[in-house]
Structures are given as C-alpha cells and as structure tokens.
Amino acid sequence: MWTRHELDAILSLYGQFVARGEWKDYAIDGLRDSAVFSIFRRHSEMPMYTVVKTPADAHRQGLYKVVAMGGQILKRGHDLKQVLRIFDKKRFNVID
C-alpha cells in the first residue's frame, strides 16, 4: 500500500495538473502484489497514466514506475519523486 509521504507526493503533482485542467479523476487500488494510482483525463475512460509501486521489484528495476495508457513504461526507479519528474513540463508533454 501507499504510505502517507508517497501519496502526498503523488497528490501534489495530481493537484497541479487538475488546476491546469489536464487531469480530471484518479483511482487508488491496493492489489496483492502492488499499489496503483491511476490518472484519468475523463471519468469514464481508461487511465492515461498509472503510478505503480511493486515491492517485489524493489531490488531489481526499482520500486516505482509510471506506465502510459498503452502499457509503455515511461520511467522506473527507486525514488518516487525522481520517477514523478517524468511529468515535468520541460521534459514531458502530455498527449491529448
């Protein structure tokens, strides 16, 4: 499951994109082997992005990853804040 510090980092980023009108909704899922934060452009769509925490991958590819709608892994790593930097406007453009 997500810790409070992890959710604070994700929700802070989420709030910035909501304020710009780019993201509209989110969902949090706690699965047996991972925790998932899904980001939606509209309420009834597939998620645009998912932030996934998988403890089993902590010693290999990294505990966290950002996955695009098509299943492409955009970034993975051991530090959540560094993984979330994929959404920095200077380095990443949100696709309409």
PDB file of C-alpha atoms in Angstrom:
ATOM      1  CA  MET A   1       0.000   0.000   0.000  1.00  0.00           C
ATOM      2  CA  TRP A   2       0.945   3.627  -0.395  1.00  0.00           C
ATOM      3  CA  THR A   3       2.485   5.485   2.550  1.00  0.00           C
ATOM      4  CA  ARG A   4       1.366   8.961   3.507  1.00  0.00           C
ATOM      5  CA  HIS A   5       4.575  10.532   2.118  1.00  0.00           C
ATOM      6  CA  GLU A   6       4.141   8.736  -1.202  1.00  0.00           C
ATOM      7  CA  LEU A   7       0.513   9.837  -1.504  1.00  0.00           C
ATOM      8  CA  ASP A   8       1.481  13.402  -0.592  1.00  0.00           C
ATOM      9  CA  ALA A   9       3.983  13.481  -3.479  1.00  0.00           C
ATOM     10  CA  ILE A  10       1.550  11.954  -5.971  1.00  0.00           C
ATOM     11  CA  LEU A  11      -1.432  14.087  -4.914  1.00  0.00           C
ATOM     12  CA  SER A  12       0.666  17.263  -5.024  1.00  0.00           C
ATOM     13  CA  LEU A  13       1.557  16.525  -8.645  1.00  0.00           C
ATOM     14  CA  TYR A  14      -2.036  15.491  -9.385  1.00  0.00           C
ATOM     15  CA  GLY A  15      -3.336  18.787  -7.947  1.00  0.00           C
ATOM     16  CA  GLN A  16      -1.080  20.803 -10.250  1.00  0.00           C
ATOM     17  CA  PHE A  17      -2.424  19.040 -13.340  1.00  0.00           C
ATOM     18  CA  VAL A  18      -6.037  19.339 -12.122  1.00  0.00           C
ATOM     19  CA  ALA A  19      -5.530  23.085 -11.648  1.00  0.00           C
ATOM     20  CA  ARG A  20      -4.388  23.288 -15.292  1.00  0.00           C
ATOM     21  CA  GLY A  21      -7.462  21.319 -16.388  1.00  0.00           C
ATOM     22  CA  GLU A  22      -5.428  18.417 -17.800  1.00  0.00           C
ATOM     23  CA  TRP A  23      -6.435  15.662 -15.360  1.00  0.00           C
ATOM     24  CA  LYS A  24      -9.946  15.100 -14.038  1.00  0.00           C
ATOM     25  CA  ASP A  25     -10.062  11.999 -11.829  1.00  0.00           C
ATOM     26  CA  TYR A  26      -7.977   9.351 -10.115  1.00  0.00           C
ATOM     27  CA  ALA A  27      -8.323   5.919  -8.545  1.00  0.00           C
ATOM     28  CA  ILE A  28      -6.233   4.150  -5.933  1.00  0.00           C
ATOM     29  CA  ASP A  29      -6.043   0.366  -5.955  1.00  0.00           C
ATOM     30  CA  GLY A  30      -4.302  -1.913  -3.493  1.00  0.00           C
ATOM     31  CA  LEU A  31      -3.578  -5.198  -5.202  1.00  0.00           C
ATOM     32  CA  ARG A  32      -1.939  -8.261  -3.695  1.00  0.00           C
ATOM     33  CA  ASP A  33       1.470  -7.569  -5.222  1.00  0.00           C
ATOM     34  CA  SER A  34       1.304  -3.823  -5.972  1.00  0.00           C
ATOM     35  CA  ALA A  35      -0.303  -0.470  -5.249  1.00  0.00           C
ATOM     36  CA  VAL A  36      -1.650   1.512  -8.205  1.00  0.00           C
ATOM     37  CA  PHE A  37      -2.555   5.193  -8.574  1.00  0.00           C
ATOM     38  CA  SER A  38      -4.447   5.675 -11.853  1.00  0.00           C
ATOM     39  CA  ILE A  39      -4.843   9.084 -13.505  1.00  0.00           C
ATOM     40  CA  PHE A  40      -7.761   9.864 -15.808  1.00  0.00           C
ATOM     41  CA  ARG A  41      -8.447  12.687 -18.249  1.00  0.00           C
ATOM     42  CA  ARG A  42     -12.195  11.984 -18.037  1.00  0.00           C
ATOM     43  CA  HIS A  43     -14.202   9.964 -15.545  1.00  0.00           C
ATOM     44  CA  SER A  44     -15.273   7.143 -17.848  1.00  0.00           C
ATOM     45  CA  GLU A  45     -12.007   6.456 -19.687  1.00  0.00           C
ATOM     46  CA  MET A  46      -9.109   4.111 -19.310  1.00  0.00           C
ATOM     47  CA  PRO A  47      -6.392   5.721 -17.178  1.00  0.00           C
ATOM     48  CA  MET A  48      -3.939   7.946 -19.070  1.00  0.00           C
ATOM     49  CA  TYR A  49      -1.151   7.041 -16.672  1.00  0.00           C
ATOM     50  CA  THR A  50      -0.654   4.749 -13.726  1.00  0.00           C
ATOM     51  CA  VAL A  51       1.915   5.121 -10.990  1.00  0.00           C
ATOM     52  CA  VAL A  52       2.708   1.634  -9.728  1.00  0.00           C
ATOM     53  CA  LYS A  53       4.510   0.556  -6.566  1.00  0.00           C
ATOM     54  CA  THR A  54       5.701  -3.055  -6.747  1.00  0.00           C
ATOM     55  CA  PRO A  55       7.705  -4.176  -3.685  1.00  0.00           C
ATOM     56  CA  ALA A  56       8.889  -7.343  -5.482  1.00  0.00           C
ATOM     57  CA  ASP A  57      10.800  -5.144  -7.985  1.00  0.00           C
ATOM     58  CA  ALA A  58      12.494  -3.033  -5.293  1.00  0.00           C
ATOM     59  CA  HIS A  59      15.887  -4.711  -5.650  1.00  0.00           C
ATOM     60  CA  ARG A  60      15.774  -5.052  -9.427  1.00  0.00           C
ATOM     61  CA  GLN A  61      14.317  -2.326 -11.672  1.00  0.00           C
ATOM     62  CA  GLY A  62      13.021  -0.116  -8.876  1.00  0.00           C
ATOM     63  CA  LEU A  63      10.061   0.034  -6.571  1.00  0.00           C
ATOM     64  CA  TYR A  64       8.139   2.630  -8.627  1.00  0.00           C
ATOM     65  CA  LYS A  65       7.159   3.041 -12.264  1.00  0.00           C
ATOM     66  CA  VAL A  66       4.973   5.286 -14.417  1.00  0.00           C
ATOM     67  CA  VAL A  67       3.059   3.455 -17.137  1.00  0.00           C
ATOM     68  CA  ALA A  68       1.299   5.104 -20.110  1.00  0.00           C
ATOM     69  CA  MET A  69      -2.142   4.071 -21.369  1.00  0.00           C
ATOM     70  CA  GLY A  70      -0.728   1.654 -23.950  1.00  0.00           C
ATOM     71  CA  GLY A  71       1.327  -0.188 -21.334  1.00  0.00           C
ATOM     72  CA  GLN A  72       4.618   1.531 -22.146  1.00  0.00           C
ATOM     73  CA  ILE A  73       6.793   2.074 -19.066  1.00  0.00           C
ATOM     74  CA  LEU A  74       7.814   5.735 -19.165  1.00  0.00           C
ATOM     75  CA  LYS A  75      10.097   5.741 -16.135  1.00  0.00           C
ATOM     76  CA  ARG A  76      11.039   3.455 -13.280  1.00  0.00           C
ATOM     77  CA  GLY A  77      13.272   3.804 -10.273  1.00  0.00           C
ATOM     78  CA  HIS A  78      13.835   3.538  -6.554  1.00  0.00           C
ATOM     79  CA  ASP A  79      12.910   7.146  -5.661  1.00  0.00           C
ATOM     80  CA  LEU A  80       9.271   8.162  -6.196  1.00  0.00           C
ATOM     81  CA  LYS A  81       9.993  11.879  -6.558  1.00  0.00           C
ATOM     82  CA  GLN A  82      12.559  11.187  -9.284  1.00  0.00           C
ATOM     83  CA  VAL A  83      10.134   8.873 -11.099  1.00  0.00           C
ATOM     84  CA  LEU A  84       7.400  11.530 -10.940  1.00  0.00           C
ATOM     85  CA  ARG A  85       9.744  14.043 -12.596  1.00  0.00           C
ATOM     86  CA  ILE A  86       8.701  12.442 -15.903  1.00  0.00           C
ATOM     87  CA  PHE A  87       5.734  14.816 -15.666  1.00  0.00           C
ATOM     88  CA  ASP A  88       7.871  17.964 -15.535  1.00  0.00           C
ATOM     89  CA  LYS A  89       6.709  20.146 -18.416  1.00  0.00           C
ATOM     90  CA  LYS A  90      10.297  20.785 -19.520  1.00  0.00           C
ATOM     91  CA  ARG A  91      10.905  17.089 -20.127  1.00  0.00           C
ATOM     92  CA  PHE A  92       7.467  15.708 -20.919  1.00  0.00           C
ATOM     93  CA  ASN A  93       4.479  16.898 -22.924  1.00  0.00           C
ATOM     94  CA  VAL A  94       1.081  15.489 -22.059  1.00  0.00           C
ATOM     95  CA  ILE A  95      -0.561  13.961 -25.139  1.00  0.00           C
ATOM     96  CA  ASP A  96      -4.146  14.992 -25.885  1.00  0.00           C
TER      97      ASP A  96
END
